[in-house]
Amino acid sequence: GLVCTDNSRECVVGCRGGDDGDADCVDATPVVVPLGQSVQVSDAEICLSDTDHYTITLDEGERLFATLILSDPDRGELGFDVLAGCDGRVVVEGIRQGFGVLASFAAPSAGQYIIRVYGGSADDTNGYDLTLTRDYADCRMDEVNGQIVEPNNTYLRATALGATPEEALVIDELQVC
């Protein structure tokens, strides 16, 4: 990755446009994360007044777990947020935890989401590793004979199925979460 000096706070190698993640949302670096797996962007760097953008495509309800680990916790502060496409609407902001920043959310709709990594101020620089995990959607609603039977998590909320001995009752693909 790029190394920033303590004195000038400028990158020794130099930040080029789109150094790690692209500098603007429109040309964001795509990150392909297979469902149920993680992908890591390693040895990336935020330099003076730098912002990196990465894109990930999610289906509705799929979960994204993002972890940003700082290369040196004594250097500049970094943060990230997740945007719903390039419209700038923040879906979730990363929360500082120890030497890193964490975020998790379920996609409200299918589409492209932008992970924007930035310095806490224009003077903050630091290296980072970004891990993105794309996970399965939360439980879907159970359906029996075309009827939604959720919530039915306790005996007090049991769903009356209404089948008589002469009727066929089809219960298919129920999930326990």
PDB file of C-alpha atoms in Angstrom, residues 25-120:
ATOM      1  CA  CYS A  25     -18.999   7.426  -6.866  1.00  0.00           C
ATOM      2  CA  VAL A  26     -19.651   7.120 -10.596  1.00  0.00           C
ATOM      3  CA  ASP A  27     -16.359   5.288 -11.231  1.00  0.00           C
ATOM      4  CA  ALA A  28     -16.349   3.320  -7.966  1.00  0.00           C
ATOM      5  CA  THR A  29     -14.260   0.153  -7.869  1.00  0.00           C
ATOM      6  CA  PRO A  30     -16.563  -2.902  -8.089  1.00  0.00           C
ATOM      7  CA  VAL A  31     -16.048  -5.589  -5.458  1.00  0.00           C
ATOM      8  CA  VAL A  32     -17.560  -8.984  -6.264  1.00  0.00           C
ATOM      9  CA  VAL A  33     -18.537 -10.792  -3.077  1.00  0.00           C
ATOM     10  CA  PRO A  34     -20.074 -14.251  -3.554  1.00  0.00           C
ATOM     11  CA  LEU A  35     -23.149 -14.863  -1.409  1.00  0.00           C
ATOM     12  CA  GLY A  36     -22.181 -16.251   1.999  1.00  0.00           C
ATOM     13  CA  GLN A  37     -18.523 -15.267   1.621  1.00  0.00           C
ATOM     14  CA  SER A  38     -16.104 -12.437   2.402  1.00  0.00           C
ATOM     15  CA  VAL A  39     -13.703 -10.436   0.258  1.00  0.00           C
ATOM     16  CA  GLN A  40     -10.899  -8.237   1.568  1.00  0.00           C
ATOM     17  CA  VAL A  41      -9.445  -5.083   0.049  1.00  0.00           C
ATOM     18  CA  SER A  42      -5.930  -5.094   1.539  1.00  0.00           C
ATOM     19  CA  ASP A  43      -3.281  -2.431   2.053  1.00  0.00           C
ATOM     20  CA  ALA A  44      -5.426   0.451   0.815  1.00  0.00           C
ATOM     21  CA  GLU A  45      -4.663   4.043   1.798  1.00  0.00           C
ATOM     22  CA  ILE A  46      -6.486   7.279   2.464  1.00  0.00           C
ATOM     23  CA  CYS A  47      -4.266  10.277   1.735  1.00  0.00           C
ATOM     24  CA  LEU A  48      -4.847  14.006   2.207  1.00  0.00           C
ATOM     25  CA  SER A  49      -8.391  14.975   1.181  1.00  0.00           C
ATOM     26  CA  ASP A  50      -8.843  11.486  -0.309  1.00  0.00           C
ATOM     27  CA  THR A  51     -12.014   9.401  -0.476  1.00  0.00           C
ATOM     28  CA  ASP A  52     -12.238   5.829  -1.789  1.00  0.00           C
ATOM     29  CA  HIS A  53     -15.427   4.304  -3.212  1.00  0.00           C
ATOM     30  CA  TYR A  54     -16.291   0.635  -3.747  1.00  0.00           C
ATOM     31  CA  THR A  55     -19.496  -0.850  -5.129  1.00  0.00           C
ATOM     32  CA  ILE A  56     -21.275  -4.057  -4.211  1.00  0.00           C
ATOM     33  CA  THR A  57     -24.501  -5.418  -5.659  1.00  0.00           C
ATOM     34  CA  LEU A  58     -27.036  -6.794  -3.188  1.00  0.00           C
ATOM     35  CA  ASP A  59     -30.446  -8.368  -3.558  1.00  0.00           C
ATOM     36  CA  GLU A  60     -33.302  -7.140  -1.383  1.00  0.00           C
ATOM     37  CA  GLY A  61     -32.890  -8.334   2.198  1.00  0.00           C
ATOM     38  CA  GLU A  62     -29.310  -9.560   1.773  1.00  0.00           C
ATOM     39  CA  ARG A  63     -26.999  -8.480   4.583  1.00  0.00           C
ATOM     40  CA  LEU A  64     -23.701  -6.659   4.226  1.00  0.00           C
ATOM     41  CA  PHE A  65     -21.149  -6.774   7.029  1.00  0.00           C
ATOM     42  CA  ALA A  66     -18.265  -4.340   6.556  1.00  0.00           C
ATOM     43  CA  THR A  67     -15.142  -4.055   8.695  1.00  0.00           C
ATOM     44  CA  LEU A  68     -12.433  -1.453   8.209  1.00  0.00           C
ATOM     45  CA  ILE A  69      -9.198  -2.076  10.159  1.00  0.00           C
ATOM     46  CA  LEU A  70      -6.737   0.811  10.454  1.00  0.00           C
ATOM     47  CA  SER A  71      -3.093   0.115   9.596  1.00  0.00           C
ATOM     48  CA  ASP A  72      -1.887   2.374  12.430  1.00  0.00           C
ATOM     49  CA  PRO A  73      -4.345   3.428  15.141  1.00  0.00           C
ATOM     50  CA  ASP A  74      -2.055   6.347  16.106  1.00  0.00           C
ATOM     51  CA  ARG A  75      -2.295   7.936  12.662  1.00  0.00           C
ATOM     52  CA  GLY A  76      -5.357   9.686  11.271  1.00  0.00           C
ATOM     53  CA  GLU A  77      -8.942   8.678  11.914  1.00  0.00           C
ATOM     54  CA  LEU A  78     -10.820   6.945   9.094  1.00  0.00           C
ATOM     55  CA  GLY A  79     -14.490   6.188   8.685  1.00  0.00           C
ATOM     56  CA  PHE A  80     -16.869   4.807   6.127  1.00  0.00           C
ATOM     57  CA  ASP A  81     -20.502   4.780   5.243  1.00  0.00           C
ATOM     58  CA  VAL A  82     -22.675   2.862   2.820  1.00  0.00           C
ATOM     59  CA  LEU A  83     -24.698   4.768   0.235  1.00  0.00           C
ATOM     60  CA  ALA A  84     -27.724   3.580  -1.738  1.00  0.00           C
ATOM     61  CA  GLY A  85     -26.261   4.010  -5.215  1.00  0.00           C
ATOM     62  CA  CYS A  86     -24.795   7.329  -6.277  1.00  0.00           C
ATOM     63  CA  ASP A  87     -27.691   9.416  -4.993  1.00  0.00           C
ATOM     64  CA  GLY A  88     -25.736  10.124  -1.822  1.00  0.00           C
ATOM     65  CA  ARG A  89     -28.373   8.741   0.563  1.00  0.00           C
ATOM     66  CA  VAL A  90     -26.534   7.157   3.502  1.00  0.00           C
ATOM     67  CA  VAL A  91     -27.948   3.732   4.387  1.00  0.00           C
ATOM     68  CA  VAL A  92     -25.624   3.079   7.329  1.00  0.00           C
ATOM     69  CA  GLU A  93     -22.585   4.730   8.904  1.00  0.00           C
ATOM     70  CA  GLY A  94     -19.640   2.772  10.253  1.00  0.00           C
ATOM     71  CA  ILE A  95     -19.220   2.779  14.032  1.00  0.00           C
ATOM     72  CA  ARG A  96     -15.743   3.063  15.575  1.00  0.00           C
ATOM     73  CA  GLN A  97     -14.786  -0.051  17.571  1.00  0.00           C
ATOM     74  CA  GLY A  98     -11.208  -0.253  18.909  1.00  0.00           C
ATOM     75  CA  PHE A  99      -8.787  -0.242  15.953  1.00  0.00           C
ATOM     76  CA  GLY A 100     -11.492  -0.385  13.326  1.00  0.00           C
ATOM     77  CA  VAL A 101     -14.869   0.686  12.056  1.00  0.00           C
ATOM     78  CA  LEU A 102     -17.837  -1.689  11.689  1.00  0.00           C
ATOM     79  CA  ALA A 103     -21.212  -1.604   9.957  1.00  0.00           C
ATOM     80  CA  SER A 104     -23.989  -4.038   9.095  1.00  0.00           C
ATOM     81  CA  PHE A 105     -27.317  -3.651   7.351  1.00  0.00           C
ATOM     82  CA  ALA A 106     -29.938  -5.477   5.301  1.00  0.00           C
ATOM     83  CA  ALA A 107     -30.437  -4.088   1.795  1.00  0.00           C
ATOM     84  CA  PRO A 108     -33.851  -2.386   1.659  1.00  0.00           C
ATOM     85  CA  SER A 109     -34.006  -3.047  -2.091  1.00  0.00           C
ATOM     86  CA  ALA A 110     -31.996  -4.810  -4.774  1.00  0.00           C
ATOM     87  CA  GLY A 111     -29.298  -2.684  -6.346  1.00  0.00           C
ATOM     88  CA  GLN A 112     -25.840  -1.249  -6.164  1.00  0.00           C
ATOM     89  CA  TYR A 113     -24.500   0.053  -2.863  1.00  0.00           C
ATOM     90  CA  ILE A 114     -21.442   2.260  -2.466  1.00  0.00           C
ATOM     91  CA  ILE A 115     -18.955   1.865   0.388  1.00  0.00           C
ATOM     92  CA  ARG A 116     -17.293   5.276   0.869  1.00  0.00           C
ATOM     93  CA  VAL A 117     -14.058   5.333   2.924  1.00  0.00           C
ATOM     94  CA  TYR A 118     -12.826   8.747   4.080  1.00  0.00           C
ATOM     95  CA  GLY A 119     -10.540  10.523   6.524  1.00  0.00           C
ATOM     96  CA  GLY A 120     -12.049  11.981   9.669  1.00  0.00           C
TER      97      GLY A 120
END
